[in-house]
Coordinates of C-alpha atoms in Angstrom, one line a residue:
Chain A
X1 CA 7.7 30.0 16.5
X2 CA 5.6 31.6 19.6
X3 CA 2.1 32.3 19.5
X4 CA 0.5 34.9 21.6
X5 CA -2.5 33.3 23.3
X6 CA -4.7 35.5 24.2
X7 CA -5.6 33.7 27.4
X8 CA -2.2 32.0 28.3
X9 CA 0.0 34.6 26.7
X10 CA 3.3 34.2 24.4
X11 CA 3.8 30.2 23.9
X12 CA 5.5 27.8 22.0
X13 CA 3.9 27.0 19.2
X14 CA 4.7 23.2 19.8
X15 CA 1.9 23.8 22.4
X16 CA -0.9 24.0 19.6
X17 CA -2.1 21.9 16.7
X18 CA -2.9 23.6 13.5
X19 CA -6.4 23.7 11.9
X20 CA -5.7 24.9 8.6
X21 CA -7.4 28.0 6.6
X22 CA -9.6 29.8 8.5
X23 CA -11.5 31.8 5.3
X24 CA -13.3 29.1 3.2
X25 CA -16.6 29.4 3.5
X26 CA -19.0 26.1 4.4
X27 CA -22.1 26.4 1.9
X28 CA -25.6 25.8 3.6
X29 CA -26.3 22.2 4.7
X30 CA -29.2 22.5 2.9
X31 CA -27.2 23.6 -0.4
X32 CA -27.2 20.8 -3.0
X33 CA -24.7 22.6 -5.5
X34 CA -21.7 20.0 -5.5
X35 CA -19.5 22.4 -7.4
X36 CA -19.2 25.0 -3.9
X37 CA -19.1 21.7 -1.8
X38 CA -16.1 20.9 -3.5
X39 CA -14.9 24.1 -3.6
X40 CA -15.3 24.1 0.2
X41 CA -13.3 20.9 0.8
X42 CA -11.0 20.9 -1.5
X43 CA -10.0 24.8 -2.7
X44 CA -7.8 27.0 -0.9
X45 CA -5.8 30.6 -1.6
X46 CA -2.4 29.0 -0.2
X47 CA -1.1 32.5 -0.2
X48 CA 2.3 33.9 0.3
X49 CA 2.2 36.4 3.0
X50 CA -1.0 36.9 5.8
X51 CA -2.6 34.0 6.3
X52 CA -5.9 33.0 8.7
X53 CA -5.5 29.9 9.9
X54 CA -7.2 27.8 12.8
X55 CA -4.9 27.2 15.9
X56 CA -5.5 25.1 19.0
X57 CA -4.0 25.5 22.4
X58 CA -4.3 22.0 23.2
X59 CA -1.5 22.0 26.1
X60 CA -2.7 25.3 27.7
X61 CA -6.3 26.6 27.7
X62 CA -7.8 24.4 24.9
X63 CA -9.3 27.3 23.7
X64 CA -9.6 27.7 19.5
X65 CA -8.4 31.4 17.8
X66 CA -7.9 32.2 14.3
X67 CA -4.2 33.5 14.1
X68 CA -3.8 36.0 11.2
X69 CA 0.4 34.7 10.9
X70 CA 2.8 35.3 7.7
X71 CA 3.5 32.6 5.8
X72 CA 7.1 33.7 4.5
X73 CA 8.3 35.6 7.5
X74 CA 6.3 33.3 10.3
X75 CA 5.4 37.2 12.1
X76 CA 2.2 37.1 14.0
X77 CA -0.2 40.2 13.3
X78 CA -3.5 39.2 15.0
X79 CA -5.1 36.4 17.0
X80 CA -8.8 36.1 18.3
X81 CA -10.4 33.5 19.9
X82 CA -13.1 31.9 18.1
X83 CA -16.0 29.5 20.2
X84 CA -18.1 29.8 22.5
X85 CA -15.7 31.9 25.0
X86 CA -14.8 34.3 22.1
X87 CA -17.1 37.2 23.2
X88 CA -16.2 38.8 26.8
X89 CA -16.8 42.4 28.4
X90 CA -13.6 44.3 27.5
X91 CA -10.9 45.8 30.0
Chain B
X1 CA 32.7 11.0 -28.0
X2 CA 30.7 11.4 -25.1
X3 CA 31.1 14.8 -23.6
X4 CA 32.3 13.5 -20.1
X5 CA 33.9 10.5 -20.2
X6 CA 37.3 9.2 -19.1
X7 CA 38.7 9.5 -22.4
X8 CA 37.7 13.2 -22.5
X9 CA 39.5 13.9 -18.9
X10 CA 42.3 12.6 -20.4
X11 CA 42.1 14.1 -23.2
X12 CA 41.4 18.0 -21.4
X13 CA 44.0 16.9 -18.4
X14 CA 46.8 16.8 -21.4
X15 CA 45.7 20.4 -22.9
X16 CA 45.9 22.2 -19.7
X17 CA 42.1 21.6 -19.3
X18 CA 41.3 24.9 -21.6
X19 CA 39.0 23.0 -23.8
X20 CA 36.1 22.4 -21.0
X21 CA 32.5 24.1 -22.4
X22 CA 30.2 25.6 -19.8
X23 CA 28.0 22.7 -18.6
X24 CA 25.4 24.4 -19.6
X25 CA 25.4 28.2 -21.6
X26 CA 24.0 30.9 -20.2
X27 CA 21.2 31.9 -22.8
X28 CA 19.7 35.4 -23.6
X29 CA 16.0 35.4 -23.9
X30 CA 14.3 35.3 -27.6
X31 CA 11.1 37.2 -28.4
X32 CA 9.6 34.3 -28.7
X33 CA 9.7 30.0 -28.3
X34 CA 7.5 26.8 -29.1
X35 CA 7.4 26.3 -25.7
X36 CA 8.1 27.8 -22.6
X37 CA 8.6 25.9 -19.2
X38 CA 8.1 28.1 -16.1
X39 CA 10.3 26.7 -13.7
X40 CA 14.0 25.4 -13.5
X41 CA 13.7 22.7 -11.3
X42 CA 14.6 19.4 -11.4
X43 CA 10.9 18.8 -13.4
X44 CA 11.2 21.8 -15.4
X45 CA 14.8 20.6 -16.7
X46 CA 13.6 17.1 -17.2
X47 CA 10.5 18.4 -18.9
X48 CA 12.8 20.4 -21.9
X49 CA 15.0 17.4 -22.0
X50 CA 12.3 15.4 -23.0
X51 CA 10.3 17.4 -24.9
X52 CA 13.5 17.9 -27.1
X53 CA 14.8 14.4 -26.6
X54 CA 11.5 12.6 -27.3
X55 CA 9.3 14.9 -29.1
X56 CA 11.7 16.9 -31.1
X57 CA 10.8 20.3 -30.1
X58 CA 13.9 22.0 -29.5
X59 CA 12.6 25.6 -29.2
X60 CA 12.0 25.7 -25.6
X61 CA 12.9 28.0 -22.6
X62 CA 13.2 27.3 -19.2
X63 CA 12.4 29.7 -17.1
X64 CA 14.0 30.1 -13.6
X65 CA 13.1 32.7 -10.7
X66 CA 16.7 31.9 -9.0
X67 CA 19.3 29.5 -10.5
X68 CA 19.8 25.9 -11.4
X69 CA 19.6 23.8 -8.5
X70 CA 18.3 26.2 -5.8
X71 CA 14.9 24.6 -4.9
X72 CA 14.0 21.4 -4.1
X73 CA 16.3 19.6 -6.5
X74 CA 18.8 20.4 -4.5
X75 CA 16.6 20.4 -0.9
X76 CA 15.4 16.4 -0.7
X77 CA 16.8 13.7 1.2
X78 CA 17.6 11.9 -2.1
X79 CA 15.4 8.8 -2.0
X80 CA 14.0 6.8 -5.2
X81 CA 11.6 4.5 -5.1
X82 CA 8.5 3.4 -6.3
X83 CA 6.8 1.5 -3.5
X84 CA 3.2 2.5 -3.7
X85 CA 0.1 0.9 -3.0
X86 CA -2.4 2.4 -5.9
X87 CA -1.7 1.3 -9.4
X88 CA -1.3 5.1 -10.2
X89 CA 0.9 6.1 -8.3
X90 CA 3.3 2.8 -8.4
X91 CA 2.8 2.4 -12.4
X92 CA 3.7 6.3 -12.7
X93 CA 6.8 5.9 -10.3
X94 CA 8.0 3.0 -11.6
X95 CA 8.4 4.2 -15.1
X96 CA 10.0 7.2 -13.1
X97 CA 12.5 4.1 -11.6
X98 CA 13.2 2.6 -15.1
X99 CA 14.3 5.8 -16.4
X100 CA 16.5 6.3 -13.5
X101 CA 18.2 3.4 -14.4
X102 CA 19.3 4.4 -17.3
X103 CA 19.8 8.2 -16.5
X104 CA 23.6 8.9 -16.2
X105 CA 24.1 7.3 -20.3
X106 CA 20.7 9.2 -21.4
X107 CA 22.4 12.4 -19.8
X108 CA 25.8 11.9 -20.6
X109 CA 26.0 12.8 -16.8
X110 CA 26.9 11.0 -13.4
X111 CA 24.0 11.1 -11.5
X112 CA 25.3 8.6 -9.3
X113 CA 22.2 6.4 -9.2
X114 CA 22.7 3.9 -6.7
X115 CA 20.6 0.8 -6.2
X116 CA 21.1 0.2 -2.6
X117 CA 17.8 -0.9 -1.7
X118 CA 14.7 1.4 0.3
X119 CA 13.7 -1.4 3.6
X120 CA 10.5 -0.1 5.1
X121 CA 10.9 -1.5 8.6
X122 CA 7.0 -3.0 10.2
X123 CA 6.5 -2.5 13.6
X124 CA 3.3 -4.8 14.5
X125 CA 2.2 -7.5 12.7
X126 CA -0.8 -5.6 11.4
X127 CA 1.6 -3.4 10.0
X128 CA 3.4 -6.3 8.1
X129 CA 0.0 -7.5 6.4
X130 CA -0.3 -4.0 5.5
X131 CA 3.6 -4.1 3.8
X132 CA 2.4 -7.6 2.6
X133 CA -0.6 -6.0 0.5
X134 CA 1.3 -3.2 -0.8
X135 CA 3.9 -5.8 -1.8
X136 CA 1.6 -7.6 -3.6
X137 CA 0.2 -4.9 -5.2
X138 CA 3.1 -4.2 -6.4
X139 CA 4.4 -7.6 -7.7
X140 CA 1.0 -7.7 -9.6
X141 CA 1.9 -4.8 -11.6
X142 CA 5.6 -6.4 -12.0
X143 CA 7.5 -4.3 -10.1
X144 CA 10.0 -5.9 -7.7
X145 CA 9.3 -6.1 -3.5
X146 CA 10.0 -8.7 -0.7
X147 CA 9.0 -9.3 2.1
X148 CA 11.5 -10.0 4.8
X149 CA 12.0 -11.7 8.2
X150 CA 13.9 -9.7 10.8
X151 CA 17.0 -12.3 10.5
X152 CA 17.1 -11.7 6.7
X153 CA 17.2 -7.8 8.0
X154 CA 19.8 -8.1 10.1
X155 CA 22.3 -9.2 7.7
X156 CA 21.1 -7.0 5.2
X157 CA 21.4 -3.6 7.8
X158 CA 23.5 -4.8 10.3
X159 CA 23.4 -1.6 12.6
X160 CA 19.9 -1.1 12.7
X161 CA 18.9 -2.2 16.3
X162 CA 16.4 -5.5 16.1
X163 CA 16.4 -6.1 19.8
X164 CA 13.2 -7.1 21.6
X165 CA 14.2 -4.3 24.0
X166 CA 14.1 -1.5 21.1
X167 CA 11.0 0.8 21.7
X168 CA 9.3 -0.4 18.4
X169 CA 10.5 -3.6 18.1
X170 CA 11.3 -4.7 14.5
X171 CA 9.0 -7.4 13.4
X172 CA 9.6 -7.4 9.3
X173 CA 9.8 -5.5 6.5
X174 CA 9.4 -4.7 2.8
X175 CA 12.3 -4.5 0.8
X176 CA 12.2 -2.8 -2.8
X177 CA 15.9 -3.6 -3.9
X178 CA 15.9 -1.5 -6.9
X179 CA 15.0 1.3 -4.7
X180 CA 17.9 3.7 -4.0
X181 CA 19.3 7.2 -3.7
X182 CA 21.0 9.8 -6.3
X183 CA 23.2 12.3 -6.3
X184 CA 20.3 15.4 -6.4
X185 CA 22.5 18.1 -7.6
X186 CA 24.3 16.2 -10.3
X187 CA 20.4 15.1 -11.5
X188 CA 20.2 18.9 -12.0
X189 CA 23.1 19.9 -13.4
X190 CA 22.7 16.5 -15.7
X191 CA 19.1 17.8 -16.9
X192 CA 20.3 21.4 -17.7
X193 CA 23.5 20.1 -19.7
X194 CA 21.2 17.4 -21.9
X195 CA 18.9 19.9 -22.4
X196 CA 21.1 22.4 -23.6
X197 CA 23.4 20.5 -25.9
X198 CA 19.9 19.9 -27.3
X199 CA 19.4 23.4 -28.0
X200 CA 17.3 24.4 -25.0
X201 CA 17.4 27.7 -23.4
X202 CA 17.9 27.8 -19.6
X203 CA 17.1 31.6 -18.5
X204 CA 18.4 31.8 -15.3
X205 CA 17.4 35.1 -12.9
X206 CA 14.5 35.2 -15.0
X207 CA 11.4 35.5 -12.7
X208 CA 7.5 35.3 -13.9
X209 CA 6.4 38.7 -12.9
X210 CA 2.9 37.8 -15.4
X211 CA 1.4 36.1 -18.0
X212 CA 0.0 37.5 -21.6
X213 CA -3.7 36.4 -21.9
X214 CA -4.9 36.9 -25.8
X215 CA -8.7 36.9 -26.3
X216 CA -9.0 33.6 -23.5
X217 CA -5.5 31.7 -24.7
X218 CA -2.1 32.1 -22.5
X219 CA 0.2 33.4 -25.1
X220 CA 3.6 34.3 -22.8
X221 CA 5.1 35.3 -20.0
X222 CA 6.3 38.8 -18.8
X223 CA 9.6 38.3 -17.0
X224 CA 12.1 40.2 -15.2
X225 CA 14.3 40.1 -18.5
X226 CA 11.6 41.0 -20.5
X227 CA 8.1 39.5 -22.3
X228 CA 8.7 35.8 -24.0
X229 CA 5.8 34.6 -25.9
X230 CA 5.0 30.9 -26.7
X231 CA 2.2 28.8 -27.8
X232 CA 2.5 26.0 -25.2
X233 CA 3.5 26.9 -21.7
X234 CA 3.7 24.5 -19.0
X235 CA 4.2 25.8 -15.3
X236 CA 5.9 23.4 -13.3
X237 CA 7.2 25.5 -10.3
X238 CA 6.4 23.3 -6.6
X239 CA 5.8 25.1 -3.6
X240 CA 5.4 28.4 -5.6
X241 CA 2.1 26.9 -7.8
X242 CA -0.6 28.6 -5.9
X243 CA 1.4 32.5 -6.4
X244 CA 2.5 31.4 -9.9
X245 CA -1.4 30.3 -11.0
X246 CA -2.7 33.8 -9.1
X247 CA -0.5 35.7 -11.9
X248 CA -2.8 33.9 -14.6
X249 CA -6.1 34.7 -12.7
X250 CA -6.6 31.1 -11.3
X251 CA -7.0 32.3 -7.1
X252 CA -7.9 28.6 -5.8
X253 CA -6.4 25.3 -6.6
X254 CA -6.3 21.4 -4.5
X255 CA -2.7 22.8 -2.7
X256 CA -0.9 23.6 0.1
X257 CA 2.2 25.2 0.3
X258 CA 4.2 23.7 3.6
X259 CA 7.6 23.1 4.9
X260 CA 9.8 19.9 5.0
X261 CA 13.4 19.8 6.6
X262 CA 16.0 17.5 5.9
X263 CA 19.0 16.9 7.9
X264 CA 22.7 15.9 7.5
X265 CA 24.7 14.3 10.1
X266 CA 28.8 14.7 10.6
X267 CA 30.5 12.0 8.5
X268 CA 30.7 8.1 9.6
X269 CA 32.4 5.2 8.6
X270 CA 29.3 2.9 6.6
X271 CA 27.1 2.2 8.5
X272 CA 23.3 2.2 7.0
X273 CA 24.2 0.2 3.4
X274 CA 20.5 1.0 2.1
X275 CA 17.4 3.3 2.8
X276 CA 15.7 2.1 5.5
X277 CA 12.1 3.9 7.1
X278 CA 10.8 3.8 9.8
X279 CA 7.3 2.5 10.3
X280 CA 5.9 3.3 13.9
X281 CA 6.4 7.0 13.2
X282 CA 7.7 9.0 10.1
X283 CA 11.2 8.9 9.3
X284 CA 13.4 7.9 6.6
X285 CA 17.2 7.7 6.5
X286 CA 20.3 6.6 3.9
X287 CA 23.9 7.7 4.4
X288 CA 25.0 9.4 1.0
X289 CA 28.7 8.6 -0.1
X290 CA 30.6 10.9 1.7
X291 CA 29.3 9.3 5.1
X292 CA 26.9 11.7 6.2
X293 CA 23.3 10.2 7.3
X294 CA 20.9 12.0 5.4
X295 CA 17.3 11.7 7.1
X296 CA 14.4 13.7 7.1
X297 CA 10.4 12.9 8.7
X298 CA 7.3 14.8 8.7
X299 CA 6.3 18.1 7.1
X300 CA 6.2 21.4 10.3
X301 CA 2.0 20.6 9.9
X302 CA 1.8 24.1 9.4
X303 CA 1.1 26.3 5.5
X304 CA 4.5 27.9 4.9
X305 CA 6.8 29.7 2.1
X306 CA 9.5 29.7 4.6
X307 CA 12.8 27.5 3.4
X308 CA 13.4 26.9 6.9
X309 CA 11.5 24.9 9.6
X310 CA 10.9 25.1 13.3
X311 CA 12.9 23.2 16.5
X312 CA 10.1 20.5 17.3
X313 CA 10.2 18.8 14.6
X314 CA 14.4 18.7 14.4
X315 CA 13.8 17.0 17.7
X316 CA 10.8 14.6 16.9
X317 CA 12.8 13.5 13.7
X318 CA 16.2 13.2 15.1
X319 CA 14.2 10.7 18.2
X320 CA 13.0 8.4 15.5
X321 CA 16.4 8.1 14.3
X322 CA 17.7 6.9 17.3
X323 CA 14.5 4.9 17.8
X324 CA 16.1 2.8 14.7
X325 CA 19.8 3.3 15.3
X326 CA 20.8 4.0 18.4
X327 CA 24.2 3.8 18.1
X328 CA 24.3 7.2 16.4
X329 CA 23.0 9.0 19.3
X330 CA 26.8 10.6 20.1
X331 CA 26.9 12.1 16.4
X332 CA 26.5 15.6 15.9
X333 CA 23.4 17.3 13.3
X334 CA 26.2 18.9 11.1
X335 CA 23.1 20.8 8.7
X336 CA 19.1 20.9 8.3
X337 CA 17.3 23.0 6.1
X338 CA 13.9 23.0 4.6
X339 CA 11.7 22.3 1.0
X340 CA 8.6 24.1 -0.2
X341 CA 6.4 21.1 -0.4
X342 CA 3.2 21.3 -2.8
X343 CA 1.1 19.0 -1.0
X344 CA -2.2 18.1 -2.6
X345 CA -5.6 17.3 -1.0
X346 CA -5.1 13.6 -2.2
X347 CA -1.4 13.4 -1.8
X348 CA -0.9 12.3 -5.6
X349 CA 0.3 15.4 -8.0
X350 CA -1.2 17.0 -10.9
X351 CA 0.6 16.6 -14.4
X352 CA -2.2 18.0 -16.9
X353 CA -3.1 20.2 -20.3
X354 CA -4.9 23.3 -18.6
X355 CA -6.3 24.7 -16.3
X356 CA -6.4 27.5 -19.1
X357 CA -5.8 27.1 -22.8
X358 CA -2.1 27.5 -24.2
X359 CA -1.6 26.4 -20.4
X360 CA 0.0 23.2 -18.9
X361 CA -0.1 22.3 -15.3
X362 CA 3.1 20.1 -13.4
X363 CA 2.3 20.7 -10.1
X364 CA 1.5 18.8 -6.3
X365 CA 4.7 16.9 -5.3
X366 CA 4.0 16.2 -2.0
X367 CA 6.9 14.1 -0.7
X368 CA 7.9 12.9 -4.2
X369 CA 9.0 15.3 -5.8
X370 CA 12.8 13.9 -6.5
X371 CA 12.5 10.3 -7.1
X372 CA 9.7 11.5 -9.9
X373 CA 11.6 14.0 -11.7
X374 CA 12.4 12.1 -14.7
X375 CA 8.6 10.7 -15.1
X376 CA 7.6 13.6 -14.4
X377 CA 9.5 15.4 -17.0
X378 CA 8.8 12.7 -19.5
X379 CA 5.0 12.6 -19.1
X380 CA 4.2 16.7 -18.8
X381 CA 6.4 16.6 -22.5
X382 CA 4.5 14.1 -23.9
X383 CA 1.6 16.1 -22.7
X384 CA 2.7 19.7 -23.9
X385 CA 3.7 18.0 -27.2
X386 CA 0.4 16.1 -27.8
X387 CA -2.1 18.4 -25.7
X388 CA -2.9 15.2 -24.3
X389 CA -1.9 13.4 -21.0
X390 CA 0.3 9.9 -21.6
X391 CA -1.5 6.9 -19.9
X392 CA 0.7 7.0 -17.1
X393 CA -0.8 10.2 -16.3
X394 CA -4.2 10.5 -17.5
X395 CA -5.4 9.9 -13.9
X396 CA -3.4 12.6 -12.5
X397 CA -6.1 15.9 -13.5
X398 CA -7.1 18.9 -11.6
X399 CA -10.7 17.7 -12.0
X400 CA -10.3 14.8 -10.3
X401 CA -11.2 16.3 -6.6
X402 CA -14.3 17.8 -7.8
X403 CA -15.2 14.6 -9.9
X404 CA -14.8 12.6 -6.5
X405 CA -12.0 10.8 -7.8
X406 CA -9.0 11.1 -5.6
X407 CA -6.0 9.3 -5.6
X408 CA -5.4 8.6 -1.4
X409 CA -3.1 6.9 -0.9
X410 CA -2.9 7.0 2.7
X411 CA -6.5 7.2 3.1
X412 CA -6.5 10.4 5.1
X413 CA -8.7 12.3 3.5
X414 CA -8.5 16.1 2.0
X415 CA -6.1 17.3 4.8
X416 CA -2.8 17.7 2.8
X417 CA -0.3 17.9 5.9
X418 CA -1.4 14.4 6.5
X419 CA -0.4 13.1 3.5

């Protein structure tokens, strides 16, 4: 499987560790409501098909990006990068 | 007269073997069951046995997407065992061992059950106290482990390389001699043939496209060969849980869906005589009978519906073989291929009445799937039959995450790929 880096380009996915589902949302910290804290940790879609997911390129750029990738067919539809070198002038 | 015996191959060899019944019939769907199991997997087929076996309720379907013996029945690397360290998981698995030890007479079918041992091999002497307390764990609970000595090992695995110059030198082990492997097809075919002769229905081709919700209550399934309805039905379908549950409105549950790959080496004279493990990485290898090793390591560490895997790990995997037995490093990877694993947040599965009513839920398999399948089929009937889980069980509920009560065995927290 390749990834398409957005900073480094097509690489081998055995370049990047995996960070898991991208979507689930962390309540406040200041949210006492136990029920969406365990939602948060323990709760996830696990579809078939797109899937957001947290990738690191740990032996290229080190940079995080959320890679939109199919979980059946393994095709790649959209990576961003997420952090604090996420936002850039385009072009 | 048992079905399949020797006296019944002679008998059939001296009539032109015309007399043979299909090992198992293939059924046409009823309007309507006691009980409907979603899934034709090893679980699913134990779970009808049982339920007709043990409970008497002998109106039951088995449901089945593709055919008998497609998933991971069929996928593993064939290990059973029931070496565990929490009293849940090793009390559950070693009623799981027990039954496999009676199996092939309770099926009228060879599953080939062999007791050759599972020797989880310690790297570091820290690692050996750690074998030591699982052992003991064990033991307390009566279930058979012993610690060895590498020059008890040696003789017991004579290829496995205990030099001082091996990368991870050997240092001990724990060996659970009733541990072993089976053959995984025949458990299987075994399952769908008992079942059957006990009236069962296997519907094979038969996918779950829905389910029929009355007032709040799950009353059947629509299928690709029309709509069954049933009071009871359980759901026991792996990998797939997560889709399946979507179809009945329930969007979120404690599971991942990833990929595990097994591998199959060309055929050797013997050479590994029981399971052995290796403990300074992840890998775990027996040679079935026909001489092939059989190994297999960690998941791809990635979610995936995929039934194949990726190159790194065939690599990583096949290095920790030869970490162990070097001697095999000229031998050629004849066939991998890879398992939907449903791997939970704790790493310990869910068997359970629920999550909605007229609903049962077999599901989170992790790496155990196989060596479970008969507990597993003989706990969810005892729960479909008495809407209540059996002891062995009772700790194994959905709830249990949000309650704060996993089962972690490893101690690694809610991250399922590390389980």
């Amino acid at each position: 499987m390749l990834i398409p880096c957005p900073v480094c380009g097509l690489r081998d996915h055995g370049e990047f560790v995996y960070g898991g589902d991208a979507t689930r949302l962390r309540p406040l910290i200041s949210s006492d409501n136990a029920e969406r804290w365990a939602a948060y940790v323990y709760d996830r879609r696990n579809p078939r098909g797109p899937h957001e997911e947290y990738w690191q390129h740990v032996h290229g750029c080190r940079q995080f990006m959320v890679v939109t990738r199919n979980t059946e067919t393994h095709d790649i539809s959209a990576v961003r990068l997420v952090g604090p070198w996420a936002l850039r002038e385009s072009g | 007269m048992a079905e399949y015996s020797i006296f019944s191959v002679l008998r059939h060899g001296l009539t032109g073997n015309k007399g043979w019944r299909p090992t198992w019939r293939k059924a046409e769907p009823k309007p309507s069951y006691d009980v409907i199991v979603v899934g034709g997997g090893g679980h699913g087929l134990a779970t009808a046995f049982y339920l007709a076996k043990e409970h008497g309720i002998r109106d039951v379907a088995v449901v089945e997407r593709g055919w008998i013996g497609q998933g991971n029945v069929g996928r593993n690397t064939t290990i059973v065992r029931s070496n565990y360290l929490l009293p849940e998981n090793h009390n559950f698995y070693e009623k799981s061992l027990k039954l496999w030890e009676g199996l092939s007479h309770a099926l009228d079918y060879n599953v080939m059950f062999s007791q050759r041992g599972v020797l989880n091999l310690a790297h570091s002497p820290t690692q050996l106290d750690e074998y030591a307390e699982r052992g003991n764990a064990m033991r307390l609970n009566g279930i058979d482990s012993e610690l060895l000595m590498p020059d008890r090992i040696a003789k017991l695995c004579p290829g496995l390389d205990l030099s001082d110059k091996a990368r991870f030198p050997v240092v001990g082990g724990l060996l659970q001699s009733r541990g072993g492997t089976a053959r995984h097809d025949a458990v299987a075919w075994g399952f769908a043939h008992a079942a059957d002769r006990l009236g069962v229905d296997i519907l094979e081709n038969c996918e779950v496209t829905g389910f029929i919700k009355e007032r709040d209550r799950i009353d059947g399934v629509v299928t690709s060969r029309g709509t069954i309805r049933a009071r009871k039905i359980g759901v026991a379908v792996a990998g797939n849980t997560s889709e399946v549950m979507r179809k009945a409105g329930i969007d979120r549950l404690p599971i991942e869906s990833h990929i595990l790959q097994a591998f199959v080496t060309e055929p050797l004279k013997p050479l590994v005589n029981c399971v052995v493990t290796f403990g300074a990485g992840h890998m775990y290898v027996s040679q079935s009978d026909k001489g092939g090793l059989v190994y297999g390591g960690n998941l791809d560490y990635y979610n995936s519906y995929a039934q194949r895997g990726n190159l790194p790990i065939v690599h990583e995997v096949a290095a920790e073989l030869l970490a162990v037995f070097p001697n095999v490093g000229k031998v050629r990877l004849v066939r991998s291929w890879g398992g939907l694993v449903d791997m939970t947040m704790d790493g310990s599965p869910i068997i359970t009445v629920g999550p909605l009513p007229g609903m049962y839920l077999n599901a989170g398999w992790n790496y155990g799937g196989f060596k479970a399948t008969p507990a597993s089929g003989w706990c969810f009937a005892h729960t479909i039959a008495n809407d209540a889980p059996h002891e062995l069980n009772a700790a194994f509920t959905l709830e249990r995450f949000h309650q704060g009560r996993p089962i972690d065995e490893w101690g690694t927290g809610p991250v399922p790929r590390l389980h």
